[in-house]
Short mmCIF file of C-alpha atoms in Angstrom, two decimals:
data_model
loop_
_atom_site.label_atom_id
_atom_site.label_comp_id
_atom_site.label_asym_id
_atom_site.label_seq_id
_atom_site.Cartn_x
_atom_site.Cartn_y
_atom_site.Cartn_z
CA UNK A 303 -28.84 -15.43 -23.82
CA UNK A 304 -27.72 -16.28 -20.26
CA UNK A 305 -24.41 -14.66 -19.43
CA UNK A 306 -22.20 -15.54 -16.47
CA UNK A 307 -20.21 -12.96 -14.56
CA UNK A 308 -17.35 -15.44 -14.13
CA UNK A 309 -16.59 -18.95 -15.33
CA UNK A 310 -13.44 -20.80 -14.22
CA UNK A 311 -11.22 -22.13 -16.98
CA UNK A 312 -11.45 -25.88 -17.62
CA UNK A 313 -7.91 -27.18 -18.07
CA UNK A 314 -7.79 -30.31 -20.20
CA UNK A 315 -5.46 -32.39 -18.00
CA UNK A 316 -7.21 -31.67 -14.70
CA UNK A 317 -9.24 -34.89 -14.50
CA UNK A 318 -6.23 -37.03 -15.42
CA UNK A 319 -4.09 -35.39 -12.75
CA UNK A 320 -6.81 -35.74 -10.11
CA UNK A 321 -7.15 -39.41 -11.04
CA UNK A 322 -3.40 -39.84 -10.54
CA UNK A 323 -3.70 -38.46 -7.02
CA UNK A 324 -6.65 -40.65 -6.10
CA UNK A 325 -5.00 -43.76 -7.48
CA UNK A 326 -1.79 -42.96 -5.60
CA UNK A 327 -3.59 -43.09 -2.27
CA UNK A 328 -1.86 -39.85 -1.21
CA UNK A 329 -4.64 -37.26 -1.18
CA UNK A 330 -3.58 -35.18 1.83
CA UNK A 331 -1.16 -32.26 1.83
CA UNK A 332 2.39 -32.13 0.49
CA UNK A 333 1.89 -34.75 -2.19
CA UNK A 334 3.42 -34.94 -5.64
CA UNK A 335 1.27 -32.21 -7.20
CA UNK A 336 1.84 -29.86 -4.29
CA UNK A 337 5.56 -29.98 -4.99
CA UNK A 338 4.94 -29.66 -8.73
CA UNK A 339 2.94 -26.48 -8.12
CA UNK A 340 5.57 -25.07 -5.78
CA UNK A 341 8.35 -25.76 -8.27
CA UNK A 342 6.43 -24.27 -11.18
CA UNK A 343 5.47 -21.17 -9.19
CA UNK A 344 9.00 -20.64 -7.92
CA UNK A 345 10.29 -20.66 -11.49
CA UNK A 346 7.43 -18.62 -12.94
CA UNK A 347 7.60 -15.94 -10.27
CA UNK A 348 11.38 -16.04 -9.90
CA UNK A 349 10.71 -16.32 -6.17
CA UNK A 350 13.20 -17.44 -3.56
CA UNK A 351 10.77 -19.88 -1.95
CA UNK A 352 7.07 -20.75 -2.35
CA UNK A 353 4.77 -22.75 -0.09
CA UNK A 354 1.29 -23.84 -1.15
CA UNK A 355 -1.49 -22.96 1.29
CA UNK A 356 -5.19 -23.59 1.73
CA UNK A 357 -5.98 -19.96 0.86
CA UNK A 358 -4.52 -16.49 0.43
CA UNK A 359 -6.06 -15.69 3.81
CA UNK A 360 -3.94 -18.38 5.41
CA UNK A 361 -0.86 -17.20 3.53
CA UNK A 362 -1.35 -13.75 5.09
CA UNK A 363 -1.79 -15.30 8.53
CA UNK A 364 1.47 -17.20 8.06
CA UNK A 365 3.30 -14.06 6.96
CA UNK A 366 2.16 -12.18 10.06
CA UNK A 367 3.31 -15.04 12.29
CA UNK A 368 6.69 -14.94 10.55
CA UNK A 369 7.21 -11.21 11.19
CA UNK A 370 6.41 -11.75 14.86
CA UNK A 371 3.26 -9.63 15.05
CA UNK A 372 2.41 -8.96 18.69
CA UNK A 373 -0.70 -7.70 20.45
CA UNK A 374 -1.43 -4.05 19.56
CA UNK A 375 1.22 -3.96 16.82
CA UNK A 376 -0.18 -1.84 14.00
CA UNK A 377 -0.48 -2.87 10.37
CA UNK A 378 -1.30 -0.28 7.70
CA UNK A 379 -3.60 -1.41 4.88
CA UNK A 380 -6.19 0.09 2.51
CA UNK A 381 -9.81 0.18 3.58
CA UNK A 382 -10.83 -0.73 0.03
CA UNK A 383 -9.99 -4.43 0.20
CA UNK A 384 -11.44 -7.83 1.11
CA UNK A 385 -11.98 -8.62 4.84
CA UNK A 386 -9.25 -11.29 4.86
CA UNK A 387 -6.57 -8.60 4.77
CA UNK A 388 -7.80 -7.19 8.08
CA UNK A 389 -8.89 -10.50 9.63
CA UNK A 390 -5.37 -11.90 9.36
CA UNK A 391 -4.16 -9.06 11.60
CA UNK A 392 -7.04 -9.13 14.09
CA UNK A 393 -6.74 -12.89 14.58
CA UNK A 394 -3.27 -12.24 16.01
CA UNK A 395 -4.54 -9.37 18.18
CA UNK A 396 -2.83 -6.76 16.02
CA UNK A 397 -4.36 -3.37 15.25
CA UNK A 398 -5.63 -2.50 11.79
CA UNK A 399 -4.81 1.01 10.55
CA UNK A 400 -6.65 1.90 7.36
CA UNK A 401 -5.29 4.22 4.70
CA UNK A 402 -6.48 5.69 1.42
CA UNK A 403 -6.33 4.38 -2.13
CA UNK A 404 -5.89 6.28 -5.38
CA UNK A 405 -8.94 6.74 -7.59
CA UNK A 406 -7.60 5.54 -10.93
CA UNK A 407 -6.07 2.19 -9.95
CA UNK A 408 -7.69 1.60 -6.52
CA UNK A 409 -4.25 0.82 -5.09
CA UNK A 410 -2.71 2.30 -1.96
CA UNK A 411 -2.12 6.06 -2.14
CA UNK A 412 1.57 6.21 -1.24
CA UNK A 413 1.34 9.90 -0.32
CA UNK A 414 -0.87 9.01 2.68
CA UNK A 415 1.15 6.16 4.20
CA UNK A 416 3.73 7.97 6.33
CA UNK A 417 1.12 9.99 8.21
CA UNK A 418 -0.30 6.68 9.49
CA UNK A 419 3.04 5.42 10.88
CA UNK A 420 3.48 5.41 14.67
CA UNK A 421 6.03 3.80 17.03
CA UNK A 422 3.70 0.76 17.11
CA UNK A 423 3.63 0.22 13.34
CA UNK A 424 4.99 -3.20 12.41
CA UNK A 425 4.10 -3.65 8.74
CA UNK A 426 2.46 -2.33 5.61
CA UNK A 427 0.07 -4.69 3.83
CA UNK A 428 -0.27 -3.57 0.23
CA UNK A 429 -3.18 -4.76 -1.91
CA UNK A 430 -2.70 -5.01 -5.67
CA UNK A 431 -6.27 -4.28 -6.77
CA UNK A 432 -7.53 -6.05 -9.88
CA UNK A 433 -4.02 -6.86 -11.06
CA UNK A 434 -2.90 -3.22 -10.80
CA UNK A 435 0.48 -2.86 -9.12
CA UNK A 436 1.01 -0.56 -6.16
CA UNK A 437 3.97 1.84 -6.32
CA UNK A 438 6.35 -0.65 -4.75
CA UNK A 439 9.54 1.43 -5.04
CA UNK A 440 8.02 4.17 -2.92
CA UNK A 441 6.44 1.72 -0.47
CA UNK A 442 9.66 -0.25 0.00
CA UNK A 443 11.53 3.03 0.51
CA UNK A 444 9.10 4.06 3.25
CA UNK A 445 9.41 0.62 4.83
CA UNK A 446 13.22 0.77 4.88
CA UNK A 447 13.19 4.27 6.34
CA UNK A 448 10.89 3.22 9.19
CA UNK A 449 12.16 -0.37 9.59
CA UNK A 450 8.83 -1.94 8.62
CA UNK A 451 7.88 -5.21 6.97
CA UNK A 452 5.98 -5.23 3.69
CA UNK A 453 3.46 -7.99 2.97
CA UNK A 454 1.93 -8.05 -0.50
CA UNK A 455 -1.70 -9.11 -0.71
CA UNK A 456 -1.48 -10.30 -4.30
CA UNK A 457 -4.75 -12.23 -4.17
CA UNK A 458 -5.73 -10.48 -7.41
CA UNK A 459 -2.17 -9.92 -8.61
CA UNK A 460 -0.89 -13.28 -9.81
CA UNK A 461 0.89 -12.88 -13.18
CA UNK A 462 0.90 -9.08 -13.07
CA UNK A 463 4.31 -7.43 -12.77
CA UNK A 464 5.98 -4.34 -11.36
CA UNK A 465 8.88 -3.13 -13.51
CA UNK A 466 9.57 -6.67 -14.65
CA UNK A 467 9.15 -8.34 -11.25
CA UNK A 468 6.19 -10.52 -10.34
CA UNK A 469 3.77 -8.99 -7.86
CA UNK A 470 4.22 -10.76 -4.55
CA UNK A 471 8.01 -11.08 -4.90
CA UNK A 472 9.00 -7.51 -4.01
CA UNK A 473 7.94 -7.17 -0.37
CA UNK A 474 9.18 -9.44 2.40
CA UNK A 475 6.28 -11.83 1.76
CA UNK A 476 3.75 -12.25 -1.03
CA UNK A 477 0.34 -13.88 -0.71
CA UNK A 478 -1.60 -15.35 -3.64
CA UNK A 479 -5.13 -16.64 -4.10
CA UNK A 480 -6.21 -19.54 -6.30
CA UNK A 481 -9.88 -19.26 -5.39
CA UNK A 482 -12.49 -20.17 -8.00
CA UNK A 483 -12.94 -16.49 -8.87
CA UNK A 484 -9.27 -15.88 -9.65
CA UNK A 485 -7.54 -16.12 -13.03
CA UNK A 486 -5.82 -19.38 -12.07
CA UNK A 487 -7.86 -21.57 -9.75
CA UNK A 488 -7.65 -24.55 -7.42
CA UNK A 489 -11.26 -24.05 -6.36
CA UNK A 490 -9.86 -23.07 -2.98
CA UNK A 491 -6.15 -22.50 -2.46
CA UNK A 492 -3.29 -20.07 -2.13
CA UNK A 493 0.46 -19.67 -1.88
CA UNK A 494 3.03 -17.80 0.18
CA UNK A 495 6.15 -16.39 -1.47
CA UNK A 496 9.00 -15.97 1.00
CA UNK A 497 11.32 -13.31 -0.33
CA UNK A 498 14.22 -13.74 2.03
CA UNK A 499 17.41 -15.79 1.93
CA UNK A 500 17.24 -16.56 5.66
CA UNK A 501 16.89 -20.37 6.00
CA UNK A 502 15.45 -20.09 9.50
CA UNK A 503 12.47 -18.12 8.15
CA UNK A 504 11.72 -20.78 5.54
CA UNK A 505 12.01 -23.58 8.07
CA UNK A 506 9.75 -21.80 10.53
CA UNK A 507 7.22 -21.19 7.75
CA UNK A 508 7.15 -24.92 7.11
CA UNK A 509 6.57 -25.58 10.82
CA UNK A 510 3.70 -23.07 11.01
CA UNK A 511 2.15 -24.50 7.86
CA UNK A 512 2.32 -28.08 9.19
CA UNK A 513 0.37 -27.50 12.40
CA UNK A 514 3.43 -26.36 14.33
CA UNK A 515 5.28 -29.65 13.80
CA UNK A 516 8.62 -30.45 12.19
CA UNK A 517 6.98 -32.99 9.90
CA UNK A 518 8.89 -31.59 6.92
CA UNK A 519 12.19 -32.39 8.65
CA UNK A 520 10.94 -35.94 9.17
CA UNK A 521 9.91 -36.27 5.51
CA UNK A 522 13.41 -35.14 4.49
CA UNK A 523 14.99 -37.74 6.79
CA UNK A 524 16.52 -35.10 9.06
CA UNK A 525 14.84 -36.44 12.24
CA UNK A 526 13.62 -39.89 13.31
CA UNK A 527 10.15 -38.66 14.30
CA UNK A 528 8.27 -35.39 14.19
CA UNK A 529 6.83 -33.43 17.08
CA UNK A 530 5.30 -30.11 18.12
CA UNK A 531 8.00 -27.43 17.81
CA UNK A 532 6.17 -24.11 17.21
CA UNK A 533 2.77 -22.48 16.90
CA UNK A 534 0.97 -23.41 13.73
CA UNK A 535 -2.20 -24.42 11.98
CA UNK A 536 -3.40 -26.68 9.19
CA UNK A 537 -2.44 -24.67 6.12
CA UNK A 538 -1.61 -27.53 3.71
CA UNK A 539 -4.01 -28.00 0.79
CA UNK A 540 -5.13 -31.43 -0.39
CA UNK A 541 -3.10 -32.81 -3.27
CA UNK A 542 -6.38 -33.26 -5.17
CA UNK A 543 -6.75 -29.48 -5.27
CA UNK A 544 -3.11 -29.09 -6.23
CA UNK A 545 -3.59 -31.49 -9.14
CA UNK A 546 -6.45 -29.32 -10.38
CA UNK A 547 -4.29 -26.22 -9.90
CA UNK A 548 -1.27 -27.69 -11.67
CA UNK A 549 -3.34 -28.28 -14.80
CA UNK A 550 -4.35 -24.61 -14.69
CA UNK A 551 -0.81 -23.38 -14.10
CA UNK A 552 0.37 -25.30 -17.15
CA UNK A 553 -2.20 -23.34 -19.18
CA UNK A 554 -1.51 -19.96 -17.54
CA UNK A 555 -0.33 -18.25 -20.73
CA UNK A 556 -3.39 -19.45 -22.66
CA UNK A 557 -5.70 -18.27 -19.88
CA UNK A 558 -4.01 -14.88 -19.72
CA UNK A 559 -4.19 -14.37 -23.48
CA UNK A 560 -7.92 -15.11 -23.49
CA UNK A 561 -8.60 -12.79 -20.55
CA UNK A 562 -6.51 -10.01 -22.06
CA UNK A 563 -8.48 -10.25 -25.30
CA UNK A 564 -11.74 -9.56 -23.45
CA UNK A 565 -10.15 -6.83 -21.31
CA UNK A 566 -8.70 -5.07 -24.35
CA UNK A 567 -12.03 -5.25 -26.18
CA UNK A 568 -13.76 -3.51 -23.27
CA UNK A 569 -11.03 -0.89 -23.14
CA UNK A 570 -11.33 -0.18 -26.87
CA UNK A 571 -15.11 0.10 -26.55
CA UNK A 572 -14.88 2.69 -23.77
CA UNK A 573 -12.29 4.65 -25.75
CA UNK A 574 -14.77 4.87 -28.62
CA UNK A 575 -17.80 5.83 -26.54
CA UNK A 576 -16.42 8.81 -24.58
CA UNK A 577 -19.31 8.87 -22.12
CA UNK A 578 -19.41 12.04 -20.03
CA UNK A 579 -20.95 10.05 -17.16
CA UNK A 580 -17.75 8.04 -16.67
CA UNK A 581 -14.91 9.32 -14.48
CA UNK A 582 -12.45 6.53 -15.22
CA UNK A 583 -12.20 2.93 -16.36
CA UNK A 584 -9.62 0.16 -16.19
CA UNK A 585 -6.68 0.80 -18.49
CA UNK A 586 -4.29 -1.89 -17.28
CA UNK A 587 -1.34 -1.98 -14.93
CA UNK A 588 0.63 1.28 -15.06
CA UNK A 589 3.82 -0.38 -13.79
CA UNK A 590 4.06 -3.50 -15.94
CA UNK A 591 2.19 -6.46 -17.36
CA UNK A 592 -1.47 -6.77 -16.40
CA UNK A 593 -3.23 -10.03 -15.58
CA UNK A 594 -6.58 -8.56 -16.73
CA UNK A 595 -8.25 -9.71 -13.53
CA UNK A 596 -10.99 -7.08 -13.40
CA UNK A 597 -12.45 -4.65 -15.89
CA UNK A 598 -14.14 -1.84 -14.02
CA UNK A 599 -15.88 1.42 -14.85
CA UNK A 600 -15.98 4.25 -12.30
CA UNK A 601 -19.00 6.49 -12.78
CA UNK A 602 -19.15 10.13 -11.72
CA UNK A 603 -22.23 9.61 -9.55
CA UNK A 604 -23.80 6.66 -7.70
CA UNK A 605 -27.07 6.91 -9.63
CA UNK A 606 -25.18 6.55 -12.91
CA UNK A 607 -23.71 3.28 -11.64
CA UNK A 608 -27.13 2.07 -10.47
CA UNK A 609 -28.72 2.97 -13.82
CA UNK A 610 -25.95 1.10 -15.67
CA UNK A 611 -26.25 -2.04 -13.52
CA UNK A 612 -30.05 -2.18 -13.65
CA UNK A 613 -30.29 -1.66 -17.40
CA UNK A 614 -27.60 -4.25 -18.15
CA UNK A 615 -29.50 -6.67 -15.92
CA UNK A 616 -32.60 -6.12 -18.06
CA UNK A 617 -30.51 -7.28 -21.02
CA UNK A 618 -29.37 -10.42 -19.16
CA UNK A 619 -25.91 -9.13 -18.31
CA UNK A 620 -24.63 -9.23 -14.72
CA UNK A 621 -22.54 -6.28 -13.54
CA UNK A 622 -21.58 -5.61 -9.95
CA UNK A 623 -20.05 -3.08 -7.60
CA UNK A 624 -17.18 -4.31 -5.45
CA UNK A 625 -15.90 -4.06 -1.87
CA UNK A 626 -17.81 -2.46 0.94
CA UNK A 627 -14.90 -0.45 2.40
CA UNK A 628 -13.74 -2.16 5.56
CA UNK A 629 -13.79 1.01 7.65
CA UNK A 630 -17.51 1.50 6.88
CA UNK A 631 -18.53 -2.13 7.41
CA UNK A 632 -20.19 -3.35 10.59
CA UNK A 633 -16.88 -4.78 11.80
CA UNK A 634 -14.91 -1.70 10.79
CA UNK A 635 -17.24 0.58 12.72
CA UNK A 636 -16.86 -1.66 15.77
CA UNK A 637 -13.14 -0.80 15.60
CA UNK A 638 -13.97 2.89 15.90
CA UNK A 639 -14.13 3.98 12.27
CA UNK A 640 -16.96 5.98 10.70
CA UNK A 641 -18.09 5.99 7.03
CA UNK A 642 -17.01 9.64 6.63
CA UNK A 643 -13.41 8.74 7.52
CA UNK A 644 -12.63 7.65 3.94
CA UNK A 645 -14.98 9.32 1.46
CA UNK A 646 -13.24 8.16 -1.72
CA UNK A 647 -13.54 4.53 -0.66
CA UNK A 648 -17.27 4.95 -0.08
CA UNK A 649 -17.58 6.57 -3.49
CA UNK A 650 -15.74 3.65 -5.10
CA UNK A 651 -18.16 1.21 -3.49
CA UNK A 652 -21.10 3.15 -4.91
CA UNK A 653 -19.66 4.12 -8.29
CA UNK A 654 -17.28 1.36 -9.43
CA UNK A 655 -18.92 -1.32 -11.59
CA UNK A 656 -17.32 -4.55 -12.81
CA UNK A 657 -18.16 -6.21 -16.12
CA UNK A 658 -18.17 -9.97 -16.85
CA UNK A 659 -14.69 -11.26 -17.68
CA UNK A 660 -13.55 -14.84 -18.08
CA UNK A 661 -11.30 -16.73 -20.52
CA UNK A 662 -14.01 -18.88 -22.10
CA UNK A 663 -16.18 -15.95 -23.17
CA UNK A 664 -17.36 -16.54 -26.75
CA UNK A 665 -17.28 -13.94 -29.52
CA UNK A 666 -21.09 -13.92 -29.51
CA UNK A 667 -21.19 -13.21 -25.78
CA UNK A 668 -18.60 -10.46 -26.11
CA UNK A 669 -20.59 -8.88 -28.93
CA UNK A 670 -23.80 -9.02 -26.90
CA UNK A 671 -22.15 -7.39 -23.87
CA UNK A 672 -20.43 -4.67 -25.89
CA UNK A 673 -23.63 -3.83 -27.76
CA UNK A 674 -25.56 -3.63 -24.49
CA UNK A 675 -22.90 -1.48 -22.81
CA UNK A 676 -22.94 0.93 -25.74
CA UNK A 677 -26.76 1.15 -25.69
CA UNK A 678 -27.00 1.65 -21.93
CA UNK A 679 -24.28 4.29 -21.86
CA UNK A 680 -25.96 6.11 -24.74
CA UNK A 681 -29.24 6.10 -22.81
CA UNK A 682 -27.42 7.27 -19.70
CA UNK A 683 -25.72 10.12 -21.55
CA UNK A 684 -29.13 11.36 -22.74
CA UNK A 685 -30.71 11.10 -19.30
CA UNK A 686 -31.35 14.33 -17.43
CA UNK A 687 -29.85 14.56 -13.94
CA UNK A 688 -32.24 14.14 -11.04
CA UNK A 689 -31.88 15.74 -7.58
CA UNK A 690 -30.95 12.39 -6.04
CA UNK A 691 -27.81 12.32 -8.21
CA UNK A 692 -26.19 14.50 -5.55
CA UNK A 693 -24.38 12.29 -3.04
CA UNK A 694 -22.27 13.52 -0.14
CA UNK A 695 -19.68 10.78 -0.71
CA UNK A 696 -19.29 11.41 -4.43
CA UNK A 697 -15.79 12.89 -4.54
CA UNK A 698 -14.72 11.26 -7.80
#
C-alpha cells in the first residue's frame, strides 16, 4: 500500500468554475471568482475586509507595509515558524526578534514576549501553529500596553477559532495561506484580513496590492484613468486560481469534517497506547474550534523520533519532522543567532513528528496507519535506551 503524506481535496465544481473563467476571457486578477472568494471569506470569518493575495507571504508583506515598518524597526516572532514570517520583515529592512514557543501547542509563549520589547519594537507577529490558537487576549493586552501592532500569521489557522472568533480576525491584520498543503487550497494563494474600520487603510491596501496603482478606483468609476500612487507589488492572484479556491471554500465544512475524523482517530489511538516514550501529542485547539491541520507527536528524545520515522517508513508510511527553527538556520545564524539561543525550538525540530492527514484518507489507509503506529510504538517502548539517546537540546 502506497500512502501519501498529504493529498489536496478535489472539489467537484472546480473544473466547471475554471472553465467559466477561461471562457470569460478574464483570467487575470480581480475577476468574478476573486470577488466571490472575498465575499465568502468576509462572511465566513466575520472579517471587516478581506483581500485575496498570491500567497500568505505576500499578505504578510502587505500588512507590514500598512503598519509603516521602517528600517531597523523590530518585529517579535517565534523562531519555530516558516521562513516567510521572517522574510516579510527583512525584505522591508526591519529587524527580526525571535521569541520562544510553548511545548504543548508550539504557539508563542506569552510569558516571554515583554522581555523582548524595546523602544524600536513595532509589531508582534503571532503564528498559530497547526491550527492551535495563540493566547490572543494576553498578546493583544501586551500590544495595547506598548502601543504595538499585532499581525496574525494564520497560514495554518484558517477555520480555527479563538473564543468564538476566527483566527486572523483578532489582531490588526490576519494573513492566510491557500497553498496546496493547506486544508483549503488554491494551489498557490492567500488572503489578507484587514481588521480596522479606517477606510484609508483599506484603500491603501488595495493600492499596494495592485502594483501601487489606483486601478481599483478606476474599476469603481471613481477616476477616469489609473496611475502610480503608492509603493506596491503584484499581489493579485489569477482568477483561474480563485475559481479553484472558490470550489474548495464551498466545501469547507465537508473538508473539515473529514480532516477532524482522521485527527480524532489519531488522538484516540494515542490515548489508548500510553507510550512512555511520548512527551505530548496534538490534542486540538485549547481556545476554540480546531481545523485539524496537523497531527503531531512530540517524543521525549530525538532517537525515539528517528526510530518512529524510520520504522513507519519501512511499513510504507511517511512521517516527518517540521520546521528547522529560524534562529538555528543558516540565515538565522547570519543575523547573529546561535542554535543554543532557543533550546526548546531545537528539541521540537528533532522530536516532533507529523503523521499523514488529509480529507480523502480511506478507512483502509487509516487502519493501516493506526496499526503501524501501534506496532512501532510498542517496539519503541520495549527498546532499551542507548547512550546516544542523550541530547544536549532535549529539554522536553
